[in-house]
Coordinates of C-alpha atoms in Angstrom, one line a residue:
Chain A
X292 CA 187.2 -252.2 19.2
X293 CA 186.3 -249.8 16.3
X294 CA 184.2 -246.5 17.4
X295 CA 181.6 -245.9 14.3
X296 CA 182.7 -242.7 12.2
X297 CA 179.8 -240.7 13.3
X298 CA 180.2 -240.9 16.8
X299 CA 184.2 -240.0 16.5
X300 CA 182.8 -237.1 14.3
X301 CA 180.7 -236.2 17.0
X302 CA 183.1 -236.4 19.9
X303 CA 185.1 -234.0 17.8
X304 CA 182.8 -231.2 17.1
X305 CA 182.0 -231.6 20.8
X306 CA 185.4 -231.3 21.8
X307 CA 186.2 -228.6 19.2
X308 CA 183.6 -226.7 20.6
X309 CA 183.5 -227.0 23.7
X310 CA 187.3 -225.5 23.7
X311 CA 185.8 -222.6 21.5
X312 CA 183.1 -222.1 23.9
X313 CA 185.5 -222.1 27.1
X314 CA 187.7 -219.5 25.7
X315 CA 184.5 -217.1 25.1
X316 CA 183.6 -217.8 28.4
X317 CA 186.5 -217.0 30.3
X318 CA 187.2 -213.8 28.3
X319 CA 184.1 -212.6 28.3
X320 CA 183.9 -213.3 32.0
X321 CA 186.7 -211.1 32.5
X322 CA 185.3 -207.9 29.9
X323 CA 182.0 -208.4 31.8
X324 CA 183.8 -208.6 35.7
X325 CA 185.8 -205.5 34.8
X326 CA 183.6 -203.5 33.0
X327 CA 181.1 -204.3 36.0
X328 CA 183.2 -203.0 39.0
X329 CA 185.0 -200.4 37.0
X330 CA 182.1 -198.7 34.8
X331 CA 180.3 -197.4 37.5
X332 CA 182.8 -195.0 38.7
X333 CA 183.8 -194.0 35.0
X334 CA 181.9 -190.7 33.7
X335 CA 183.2 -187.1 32.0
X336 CA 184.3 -185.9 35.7
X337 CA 186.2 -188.7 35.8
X338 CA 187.9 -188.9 32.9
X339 CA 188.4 -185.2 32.4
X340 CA 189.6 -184.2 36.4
X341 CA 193.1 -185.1 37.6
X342 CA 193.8 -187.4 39.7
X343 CA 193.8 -186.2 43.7
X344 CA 195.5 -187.5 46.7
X345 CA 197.4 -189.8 44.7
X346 CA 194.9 -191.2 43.1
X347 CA 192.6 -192.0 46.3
X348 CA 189.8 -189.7 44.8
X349 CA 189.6 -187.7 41.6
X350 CA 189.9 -188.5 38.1
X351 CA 192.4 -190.0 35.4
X352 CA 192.5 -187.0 32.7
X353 CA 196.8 -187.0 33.0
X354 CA 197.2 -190.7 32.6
X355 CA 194.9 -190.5 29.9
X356 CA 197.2 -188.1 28.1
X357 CA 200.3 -190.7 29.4
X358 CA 198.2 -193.5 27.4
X359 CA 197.8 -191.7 24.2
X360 CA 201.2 -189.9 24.1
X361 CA 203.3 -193.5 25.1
X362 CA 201.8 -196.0 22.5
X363 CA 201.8 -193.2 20.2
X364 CA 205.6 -192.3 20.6
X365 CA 206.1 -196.3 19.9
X366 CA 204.6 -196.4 16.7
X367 CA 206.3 -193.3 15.3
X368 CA 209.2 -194.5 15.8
X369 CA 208.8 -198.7 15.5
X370 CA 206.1 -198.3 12.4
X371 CA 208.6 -196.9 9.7
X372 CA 211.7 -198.7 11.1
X373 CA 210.1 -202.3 11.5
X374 CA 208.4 -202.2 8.0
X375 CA 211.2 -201.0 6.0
X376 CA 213.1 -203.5 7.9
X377 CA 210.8 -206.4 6.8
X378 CA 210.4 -205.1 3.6
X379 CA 214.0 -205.2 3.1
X380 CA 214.4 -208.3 4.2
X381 CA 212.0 -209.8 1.9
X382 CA 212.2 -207.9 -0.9
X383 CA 215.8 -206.4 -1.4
X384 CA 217.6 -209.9 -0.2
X385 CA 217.9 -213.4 -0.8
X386 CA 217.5 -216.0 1.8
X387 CA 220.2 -216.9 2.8
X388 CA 222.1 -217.8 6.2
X389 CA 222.3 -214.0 7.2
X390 CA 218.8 -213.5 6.9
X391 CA 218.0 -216.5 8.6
X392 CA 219.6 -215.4 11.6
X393 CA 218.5 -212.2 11.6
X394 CA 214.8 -213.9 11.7
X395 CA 215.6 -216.1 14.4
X396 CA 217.2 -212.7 16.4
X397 CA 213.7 -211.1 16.2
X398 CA 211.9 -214.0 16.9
X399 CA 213.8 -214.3 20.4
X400 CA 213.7 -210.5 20.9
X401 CA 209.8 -210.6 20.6
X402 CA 209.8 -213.6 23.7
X403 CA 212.2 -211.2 26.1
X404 CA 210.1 -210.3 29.0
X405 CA 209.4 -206.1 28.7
X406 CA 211.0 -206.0 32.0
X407 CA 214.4 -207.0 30.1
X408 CA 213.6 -204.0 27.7
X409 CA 212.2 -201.6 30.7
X410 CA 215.6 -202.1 32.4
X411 CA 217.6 -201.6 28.7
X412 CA 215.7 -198.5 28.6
X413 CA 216.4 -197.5 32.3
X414 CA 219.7 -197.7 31.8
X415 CA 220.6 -197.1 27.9
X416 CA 217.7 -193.8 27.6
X417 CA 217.2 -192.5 31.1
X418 CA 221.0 -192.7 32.7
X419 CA 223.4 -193.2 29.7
X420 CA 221.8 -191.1 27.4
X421 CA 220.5 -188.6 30.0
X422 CA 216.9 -188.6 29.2
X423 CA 215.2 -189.1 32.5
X424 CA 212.2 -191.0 33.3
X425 CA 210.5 -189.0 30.3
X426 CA 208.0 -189.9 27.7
X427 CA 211.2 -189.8 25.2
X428 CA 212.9 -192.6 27.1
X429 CA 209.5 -194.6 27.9
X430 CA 208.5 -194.2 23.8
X431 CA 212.0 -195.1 22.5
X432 CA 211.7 -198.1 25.0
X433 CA 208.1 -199.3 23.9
X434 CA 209.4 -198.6 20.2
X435 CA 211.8 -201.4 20.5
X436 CA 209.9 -203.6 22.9
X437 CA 207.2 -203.6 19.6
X438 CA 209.6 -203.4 16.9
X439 CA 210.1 -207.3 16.7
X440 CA 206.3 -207.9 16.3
X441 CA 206.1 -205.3 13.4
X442 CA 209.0 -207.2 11.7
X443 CA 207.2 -210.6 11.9
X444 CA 203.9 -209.4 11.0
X445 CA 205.5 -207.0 8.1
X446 CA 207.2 -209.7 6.8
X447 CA 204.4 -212.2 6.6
X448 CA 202.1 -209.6 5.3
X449 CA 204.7 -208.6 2.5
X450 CA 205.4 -212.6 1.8
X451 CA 201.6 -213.8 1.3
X452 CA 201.5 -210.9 -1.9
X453 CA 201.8 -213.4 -4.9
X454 CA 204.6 -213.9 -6.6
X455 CA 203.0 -213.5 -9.8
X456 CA 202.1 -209.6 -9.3
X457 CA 205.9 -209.1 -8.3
X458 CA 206.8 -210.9 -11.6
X459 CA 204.1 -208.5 -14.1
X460 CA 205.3 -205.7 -12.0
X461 CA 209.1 -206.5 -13.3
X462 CA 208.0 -207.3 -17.1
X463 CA 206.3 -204.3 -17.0
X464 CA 209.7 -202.5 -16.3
X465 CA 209.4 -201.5 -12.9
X466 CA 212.1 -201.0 -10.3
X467 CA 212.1 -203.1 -7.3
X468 CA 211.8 -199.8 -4.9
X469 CA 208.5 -199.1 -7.6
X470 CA 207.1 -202.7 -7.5
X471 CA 207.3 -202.2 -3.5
X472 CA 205.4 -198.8 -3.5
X473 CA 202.9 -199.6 -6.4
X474 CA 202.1 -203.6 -5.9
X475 CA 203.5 -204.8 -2.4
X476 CA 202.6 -202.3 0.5
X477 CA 198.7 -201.7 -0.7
X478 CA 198.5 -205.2 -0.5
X479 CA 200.4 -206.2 2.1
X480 CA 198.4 -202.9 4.5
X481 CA 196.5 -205.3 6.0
X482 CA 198.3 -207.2 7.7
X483 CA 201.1 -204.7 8.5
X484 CA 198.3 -202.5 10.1
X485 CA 197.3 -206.3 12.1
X486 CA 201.1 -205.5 13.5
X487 CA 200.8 -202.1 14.6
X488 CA 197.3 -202.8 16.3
X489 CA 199.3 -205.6 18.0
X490 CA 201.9 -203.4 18.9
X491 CA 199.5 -200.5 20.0
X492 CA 197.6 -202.9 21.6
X493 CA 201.1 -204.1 23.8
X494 CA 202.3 -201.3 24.6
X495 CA 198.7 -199.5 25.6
X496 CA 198.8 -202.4 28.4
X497 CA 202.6 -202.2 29.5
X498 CA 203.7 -201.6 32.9
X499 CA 206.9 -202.8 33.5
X500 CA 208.9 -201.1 31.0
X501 CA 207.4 -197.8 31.3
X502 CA 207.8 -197.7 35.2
X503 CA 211.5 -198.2 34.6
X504 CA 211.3 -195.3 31.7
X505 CA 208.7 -193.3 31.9
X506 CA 208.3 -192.8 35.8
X507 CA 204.9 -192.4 37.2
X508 CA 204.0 -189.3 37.4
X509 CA 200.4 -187.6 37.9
X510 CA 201.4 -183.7 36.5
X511 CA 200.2 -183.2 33.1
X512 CA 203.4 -183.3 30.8
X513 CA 204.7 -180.1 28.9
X514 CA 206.9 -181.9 26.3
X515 CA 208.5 -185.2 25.4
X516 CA 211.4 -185.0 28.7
X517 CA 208.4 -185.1 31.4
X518 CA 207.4 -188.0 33.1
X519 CA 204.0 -189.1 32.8
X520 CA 202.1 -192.4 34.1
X521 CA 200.0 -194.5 31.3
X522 CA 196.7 -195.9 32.6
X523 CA 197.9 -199.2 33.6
X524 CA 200.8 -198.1 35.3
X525 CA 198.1 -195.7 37.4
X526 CA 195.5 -199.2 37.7
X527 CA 199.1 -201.0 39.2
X528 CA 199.7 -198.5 41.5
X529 CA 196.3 -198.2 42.6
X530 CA 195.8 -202.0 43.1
X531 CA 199.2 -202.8 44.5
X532 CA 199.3 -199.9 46.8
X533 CA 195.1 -200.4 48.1
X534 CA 194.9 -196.8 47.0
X535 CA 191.6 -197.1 46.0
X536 CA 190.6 -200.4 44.2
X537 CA 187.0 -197.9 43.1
X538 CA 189.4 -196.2 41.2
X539 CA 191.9 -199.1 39.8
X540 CA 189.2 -200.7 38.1
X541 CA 187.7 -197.3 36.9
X542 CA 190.8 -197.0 35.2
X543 CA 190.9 -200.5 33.9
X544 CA 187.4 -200.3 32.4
X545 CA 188.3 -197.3 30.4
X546 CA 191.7 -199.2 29.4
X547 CA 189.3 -201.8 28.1
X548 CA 187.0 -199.8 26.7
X549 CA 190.0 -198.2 24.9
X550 CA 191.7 -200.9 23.7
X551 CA 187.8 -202.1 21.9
X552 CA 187.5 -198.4 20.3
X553 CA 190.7 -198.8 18.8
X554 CA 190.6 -202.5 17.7
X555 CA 187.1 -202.1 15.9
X556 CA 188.3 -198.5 14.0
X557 CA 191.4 -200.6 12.8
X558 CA 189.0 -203.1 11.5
X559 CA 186.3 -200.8 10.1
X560 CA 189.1 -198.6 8.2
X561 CA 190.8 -201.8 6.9
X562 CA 187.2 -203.6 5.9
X563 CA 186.4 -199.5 3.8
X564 CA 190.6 -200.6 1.8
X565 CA 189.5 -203.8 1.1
X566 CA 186.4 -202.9 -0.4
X567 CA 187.8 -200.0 -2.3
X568 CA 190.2 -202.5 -4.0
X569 CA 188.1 -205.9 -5.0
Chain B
X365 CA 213.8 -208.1 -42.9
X366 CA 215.5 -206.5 -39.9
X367 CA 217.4 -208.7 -37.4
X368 CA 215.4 -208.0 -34.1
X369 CA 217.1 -210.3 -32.1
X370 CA 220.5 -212.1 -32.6
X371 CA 221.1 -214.4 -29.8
X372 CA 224.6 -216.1 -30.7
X373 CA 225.7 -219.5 -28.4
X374 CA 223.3 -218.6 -25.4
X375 CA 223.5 -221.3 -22.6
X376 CA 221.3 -221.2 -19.5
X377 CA 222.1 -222.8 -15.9
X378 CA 220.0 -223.3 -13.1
X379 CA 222.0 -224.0 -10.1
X380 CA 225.0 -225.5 -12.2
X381 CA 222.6 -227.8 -14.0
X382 CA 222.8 -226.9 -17.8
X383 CA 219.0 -226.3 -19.3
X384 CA 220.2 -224.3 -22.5
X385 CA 222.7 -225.7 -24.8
X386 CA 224.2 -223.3 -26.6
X387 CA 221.1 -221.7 -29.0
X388 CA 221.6 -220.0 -31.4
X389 CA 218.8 -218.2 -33.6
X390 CA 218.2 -214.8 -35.3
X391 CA 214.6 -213.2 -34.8
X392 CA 213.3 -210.8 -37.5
X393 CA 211.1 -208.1 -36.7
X394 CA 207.3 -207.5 -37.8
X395 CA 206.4 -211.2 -37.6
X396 CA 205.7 -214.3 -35.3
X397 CA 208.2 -216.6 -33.9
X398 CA 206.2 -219.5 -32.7
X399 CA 208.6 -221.5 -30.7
X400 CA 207.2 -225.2 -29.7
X401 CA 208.8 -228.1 -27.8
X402 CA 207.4 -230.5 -25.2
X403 CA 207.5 -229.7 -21.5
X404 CA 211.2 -229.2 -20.2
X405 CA 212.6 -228.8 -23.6
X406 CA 213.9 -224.6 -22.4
X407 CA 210.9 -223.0 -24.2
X408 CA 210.7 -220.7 -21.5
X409 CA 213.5 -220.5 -20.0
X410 CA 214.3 -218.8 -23.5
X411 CA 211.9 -216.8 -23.6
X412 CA 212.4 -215.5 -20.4
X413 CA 216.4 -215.1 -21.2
X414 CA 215.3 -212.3 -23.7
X415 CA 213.6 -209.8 -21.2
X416 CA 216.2 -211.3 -18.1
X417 CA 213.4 -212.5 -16.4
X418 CA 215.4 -214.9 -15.2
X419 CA 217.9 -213.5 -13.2
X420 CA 215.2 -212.5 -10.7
X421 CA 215.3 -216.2 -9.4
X422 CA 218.1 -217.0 -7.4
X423 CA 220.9 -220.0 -8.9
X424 CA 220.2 -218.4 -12.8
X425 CA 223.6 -217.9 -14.8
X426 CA 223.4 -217.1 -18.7
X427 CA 226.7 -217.1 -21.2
X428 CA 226.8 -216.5 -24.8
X429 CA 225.8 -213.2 -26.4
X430 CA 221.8 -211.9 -26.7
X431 CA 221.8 -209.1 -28.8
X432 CA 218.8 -206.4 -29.2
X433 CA 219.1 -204.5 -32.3
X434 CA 223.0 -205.2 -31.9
X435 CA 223.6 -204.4 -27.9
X436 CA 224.3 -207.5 -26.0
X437 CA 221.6 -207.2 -23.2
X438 CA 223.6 -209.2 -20.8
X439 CA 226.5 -206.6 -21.4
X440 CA 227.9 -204.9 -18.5
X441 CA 225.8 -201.4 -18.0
X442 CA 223.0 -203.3 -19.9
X443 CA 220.2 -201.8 -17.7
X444 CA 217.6 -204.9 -17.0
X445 CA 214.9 -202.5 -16.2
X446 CA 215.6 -200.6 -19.5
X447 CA 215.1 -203.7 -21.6
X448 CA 212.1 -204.8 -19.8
X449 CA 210.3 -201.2 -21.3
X450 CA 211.1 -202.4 -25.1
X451 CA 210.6 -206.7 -24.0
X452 CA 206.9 -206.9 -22.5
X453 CA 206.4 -210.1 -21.3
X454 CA 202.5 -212.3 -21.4
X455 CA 202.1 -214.9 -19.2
X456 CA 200.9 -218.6 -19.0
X457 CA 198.7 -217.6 -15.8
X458 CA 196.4 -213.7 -16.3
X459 CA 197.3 -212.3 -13.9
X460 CA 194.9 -208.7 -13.4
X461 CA 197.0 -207.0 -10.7
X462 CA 194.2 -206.3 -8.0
X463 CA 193.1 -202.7 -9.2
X464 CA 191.0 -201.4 -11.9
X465 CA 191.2 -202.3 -15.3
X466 CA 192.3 -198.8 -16.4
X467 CA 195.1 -198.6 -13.7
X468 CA 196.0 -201.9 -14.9
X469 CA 196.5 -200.8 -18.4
X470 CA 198.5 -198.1 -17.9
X471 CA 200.5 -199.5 -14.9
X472 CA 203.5 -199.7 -17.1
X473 CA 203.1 -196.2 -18.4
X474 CA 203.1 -194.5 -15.0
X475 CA 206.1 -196.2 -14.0
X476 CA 207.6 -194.7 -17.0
X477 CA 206.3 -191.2 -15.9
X478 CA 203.5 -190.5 -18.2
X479 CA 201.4 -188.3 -16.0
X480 CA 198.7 -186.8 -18.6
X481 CA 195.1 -188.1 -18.4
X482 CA 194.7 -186.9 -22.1
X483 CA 197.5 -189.5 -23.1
X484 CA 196.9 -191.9 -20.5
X485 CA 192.9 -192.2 -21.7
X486 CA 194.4 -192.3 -25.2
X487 CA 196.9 -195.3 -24.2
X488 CA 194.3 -197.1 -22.6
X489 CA 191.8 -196.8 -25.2
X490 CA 194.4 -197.3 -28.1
X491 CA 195.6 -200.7 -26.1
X492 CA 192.7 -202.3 -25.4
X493 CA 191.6 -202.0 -28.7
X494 CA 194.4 -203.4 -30.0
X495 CA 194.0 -206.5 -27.5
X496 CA 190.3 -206.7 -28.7
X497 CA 188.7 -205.5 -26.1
X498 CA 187.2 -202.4 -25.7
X499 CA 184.2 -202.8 -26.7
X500 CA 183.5 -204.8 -23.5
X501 CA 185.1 -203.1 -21.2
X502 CA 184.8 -199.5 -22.1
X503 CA 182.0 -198.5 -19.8
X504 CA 183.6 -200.8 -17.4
X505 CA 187.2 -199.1 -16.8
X506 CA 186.6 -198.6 -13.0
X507 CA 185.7 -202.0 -12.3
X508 CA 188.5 -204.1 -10.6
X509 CA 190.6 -205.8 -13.0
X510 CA 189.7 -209.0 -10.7
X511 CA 186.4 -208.9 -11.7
X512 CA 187.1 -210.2 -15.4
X513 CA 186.9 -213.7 -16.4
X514 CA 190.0 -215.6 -17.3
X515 CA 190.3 -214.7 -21.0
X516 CA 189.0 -211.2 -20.6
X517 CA 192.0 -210.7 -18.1
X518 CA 194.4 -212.4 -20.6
X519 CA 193.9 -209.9 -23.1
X520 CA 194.1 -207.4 -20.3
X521 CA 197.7 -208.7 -19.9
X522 CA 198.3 -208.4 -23.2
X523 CA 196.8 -204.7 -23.7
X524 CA 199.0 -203.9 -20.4
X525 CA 202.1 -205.0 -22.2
X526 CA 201.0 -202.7 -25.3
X527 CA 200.5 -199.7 -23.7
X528 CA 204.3 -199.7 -23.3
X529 CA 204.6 -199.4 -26.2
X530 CA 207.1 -201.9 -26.7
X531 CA 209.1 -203.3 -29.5
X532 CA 208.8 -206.6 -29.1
X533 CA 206.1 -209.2 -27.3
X534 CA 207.2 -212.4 -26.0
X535 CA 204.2 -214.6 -24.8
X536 CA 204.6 -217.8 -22.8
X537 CA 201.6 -220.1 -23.6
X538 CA 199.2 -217.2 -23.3
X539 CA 196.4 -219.4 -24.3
X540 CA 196.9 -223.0 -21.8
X541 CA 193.7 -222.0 -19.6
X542 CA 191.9 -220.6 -22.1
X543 CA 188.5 -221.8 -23.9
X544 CA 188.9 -221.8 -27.8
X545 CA 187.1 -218.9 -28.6
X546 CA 189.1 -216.7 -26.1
X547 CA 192.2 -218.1 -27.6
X548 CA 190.6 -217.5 -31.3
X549 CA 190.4 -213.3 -30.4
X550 CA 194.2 -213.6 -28.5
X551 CA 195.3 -215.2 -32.2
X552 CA 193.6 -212.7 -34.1
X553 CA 194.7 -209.5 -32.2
X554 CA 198.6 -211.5 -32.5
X555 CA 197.6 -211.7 -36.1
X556 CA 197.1 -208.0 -36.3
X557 CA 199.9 -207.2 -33.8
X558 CA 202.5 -208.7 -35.7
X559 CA 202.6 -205.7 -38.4
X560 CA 204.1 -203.4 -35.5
X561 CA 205.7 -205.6 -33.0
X562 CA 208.1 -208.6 -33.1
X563 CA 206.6 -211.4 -31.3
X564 CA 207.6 -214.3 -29.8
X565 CA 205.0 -217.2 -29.1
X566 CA 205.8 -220.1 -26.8
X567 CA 203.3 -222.5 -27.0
X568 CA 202.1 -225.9 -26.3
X569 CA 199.8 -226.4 -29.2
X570 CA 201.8 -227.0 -32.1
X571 CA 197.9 -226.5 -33.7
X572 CA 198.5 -223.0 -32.6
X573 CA 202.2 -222.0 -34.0
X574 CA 200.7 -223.9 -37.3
X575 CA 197.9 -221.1 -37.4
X576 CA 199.5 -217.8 -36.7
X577 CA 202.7 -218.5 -36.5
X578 CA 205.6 -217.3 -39.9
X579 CA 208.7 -218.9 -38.3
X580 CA 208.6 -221.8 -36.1
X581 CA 211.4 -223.4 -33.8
X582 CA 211.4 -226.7 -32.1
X583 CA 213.1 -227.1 -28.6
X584 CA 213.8 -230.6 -27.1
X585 CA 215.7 -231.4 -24.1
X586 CA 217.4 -227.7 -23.6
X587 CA 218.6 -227.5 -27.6
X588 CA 217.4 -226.0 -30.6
X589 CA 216.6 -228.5 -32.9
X590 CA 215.8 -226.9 -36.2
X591 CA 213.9 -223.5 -37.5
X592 CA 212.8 -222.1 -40.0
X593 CA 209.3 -221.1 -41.8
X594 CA 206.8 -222.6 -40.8
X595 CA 204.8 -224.3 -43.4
X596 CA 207.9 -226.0 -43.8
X597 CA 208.3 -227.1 -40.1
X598 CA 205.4 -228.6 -40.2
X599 CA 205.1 -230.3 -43.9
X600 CA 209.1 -231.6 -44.5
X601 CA 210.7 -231.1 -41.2
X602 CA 214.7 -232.1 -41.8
X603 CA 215.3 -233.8 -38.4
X604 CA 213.2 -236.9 -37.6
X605 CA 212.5 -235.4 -33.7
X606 CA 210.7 -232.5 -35.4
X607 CA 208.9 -235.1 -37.8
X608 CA 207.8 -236.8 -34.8
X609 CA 207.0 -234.2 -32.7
X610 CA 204.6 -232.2 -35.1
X611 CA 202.9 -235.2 -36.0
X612 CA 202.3 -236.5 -32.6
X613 CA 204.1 -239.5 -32.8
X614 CA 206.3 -238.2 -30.1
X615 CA 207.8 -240.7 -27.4

């Protein structure tokens, strides 16, 4: 038996929606359940005062500073190695077998669990090379945890430039290392910056990797060889150890609230580049 | 007339498959080279063998001798970027490159490290001019290159490719998407262009190389079939292909 057209078409946009509708649902479900328990406790005093008794009672203001220092770290260092990586692998060489493989190696490296990379960096920064559980070791770590995204993204970015400005770029007697500065980073900056929000954006939320690198401590950091503890570490402490659960999803509403701040500045800054350029 | 280009056995391959046998052709300077053909006959393939646009796709491999004012530009040292400063290049596509039309015009002159606004205003206004077009755009130089319609932005090409300052113009059907009375402004700034540039016209409308064109040649199937002036191309052709192809009794 044949189903009429329009009741297959409708089945679809039924089905198609629905699934869109489900995936709102669940995530605003979780938004609305964190922001619920957690926001209540979150105020100044609580962001600004340190955290007392470990963590039982007091603020966050240290892992705060963790959280901003950490991600930052990452992108420093993963930002200008992952996109002159990409770009050279788009731009400066052919496709060939080589490259191919070296695809495939980031591809795998961006599906290794960041416990693999916390215990690289446990062992490689904080023992071999000395560092400590520091925010050195835990950066460094992150850096090449997000490095493989930044790649990808870079590269896809850097591809979906048309060919054709590459080719007036050329006629017009410009160097490749020109044509890349002039013509294919302004208009691949989109989508590299959708990389390093996606790499902020992971390494903001690690926990793993920066217990086994960074440590967890709650004293304010002097320099780059202290330990420090990044919100989520502080919200997994907290929860695992029935600290104070007040407090765990305190921090985890600010994490959220975070992560939103930083996500709708990206956008807004990259909405103002676009508009400069059409 | 001065021998502008002197291209002596030149024979193209793409990926070990042979697309230009062995052409050979001198192009004077100060005039128009119209070279027509049907499609796949190497028509631009050449062209693009005389700025080495070529080489920037992979499997390309040119022998035989090109010669620019007497320097074989596929000699070792031969600096490709060099060449490309004197060769501008006009496409079958415009392509405005997505910023304003004045950075557009004088992309090529900041690459070559032209830094004064007094000279950089002059280029753009000298350029566009000469491509027809500044009276429409001059109150308009801010405004994204994008913005233009198709033939507008075809001219823009071209005035990019001027304010090089370049000696010679190759154009690869510059006027396939174009309406007739774009193509009729593209002819006449060609027309006027001619005087101070060499230029070499690849195009699909034999109509076209009849118009503006002083020399014609006639590609089929990856070989130079015959040249020579144009009027006589087109009225006693001395192969029957040509014969055929300029009166449309090809195939």
């Amino acid at each position: 038996m044949r189903i009429h057209p329009r009741y297959t078409q409708r089945l679809a946009v039924t089905i198609l929606g629905g699934a869109t509708l489900l995936t709102l649902a669940v995530l605003v479900f979780i938004i609305v359940f964190v922001l619920e328990k957690g926001l209540p406790v979150v105020n100044f005093r609580f962001l600004l005062t340190n955290a007392e008794d470990m963590g039982r009672s007091g603020g966050i203001f240290t892992t705060l500073i963790g959280t901003i220092v950490l991600p930052l770290l990452a992108i420093i260092v993963a930002a200008p190695l992952g996109i002159s990586t990409a770009v050279y692998l788009t731009e400066y060489t052919l496709e060939t077998k080589v490259t191919k493989i070296i695809r495939f190696g980031t591809d795998c490296l961006a599906g290794i669990p960041s416990i693999i990379f916390g215990l690289f960096g446990f062992i490689f920064f904080v023992t071999t090379l000395g560092l400590g559980w520091s925010i050195l070791s835990g950066g460094l770590t992150l850096a090449f945890m997000i490095l493989p995204t930044i790649i990808r993204t870079t590269e896809e970015a850097v591809k979906a430039v048309p060919k054709s400005y590459r080719q007036v770029s050329f006629s017009l007697g410009a160097t490749r290392w020109q044509t890349v500065k002039r013509i294919i980073l302004p208009n691949a900056l989109p989508g590299i910056l959708t990389g390093i929000m996606l790499g902020i954006g992971r390494s903001i939320g690690e926990t793993a990797a920066v217990i086994f690198t960074a440590g967890s401590s709650l004293r304010l950091p002097t320099s780059i060889f202290d330990s420090t503890r990044t919100m989520a570490v502080h919200f997994y402490i907290l929860a695992r150890e029935g600290l104070s659960s007040e407090n765990a999803y305190g921090t985890a509403a600010t994490l959220i609230i975070a992560v939103l701040a930083i996500n709708l500045t990206a956008y807004w800054m990259m909405g103002r580049f676009i508009a400069k350029r059409s | 007339m001065d021998c502008k280009f002197d291209i002596q056995d030149l024979s193209v391959y793409w990926r070990g498959n042979l697309s230009l046998k062995k052409v050979s052709l001198k192009i004077s300077s100060s005039q128009i080279l119209g070279i027509i053909g049907p499609a796949g006959s190497g028509k631009t393939t050449f062209l693009r063998s005389l700025d080495r646009m070529n080489e920037l796709e992979p499997g390309f491999k040119a022998e035989g001798r090109v010669l620019l004012d007497g320097e074989d530009i596929y000699g070792a040292g031969y600096d490709a970027v060099t060449l490309r400063k004197k060769v501008g290049m006009v496409f079958a596509l415009p392509v405005a490159l997505p910023m304003s039309v004045y950075e557009n015009v004088v992309y090529g002159p900041r690459l070559a490290g032209i830094r004064n606004h007094d000279r950089l205003d002059e280029l753009v206004e000298q350029s566009l001019t000469a491509a027809f077009m500044w009276n429409e755009v001059k109150d308009r130089l801010d405004m994204s290159g994008l913005r233009l319609s198709g033939g507008q932005q075809q001219r823009l090409c071209l005035a990019r490719v001027l304010a090089m300052e370049p000696e010679v113009i190759l154009l690869d059907e510059p006027c396939s998407g174009l309406d007739p009375i774009s193509t009729a402004k593209i002819e006449e700034a060609l027309t006027e262009l001619k005087k101070k540039y060499t230029i070499i016209l690849v195009t699909n409308n034999t109509k076209q190389a009849a118009r503006i064109a002083d020399q014609t040649a006639f590609f089929l199937m990856g070989e130079l079939i015959e040249m020579g002036v144009t009027d006589r191309i087109f009225t006693a052709p001395v192969h029957k292909q040509t014969d055929d192809y300029v009166t449309g009794r090809f195939g």
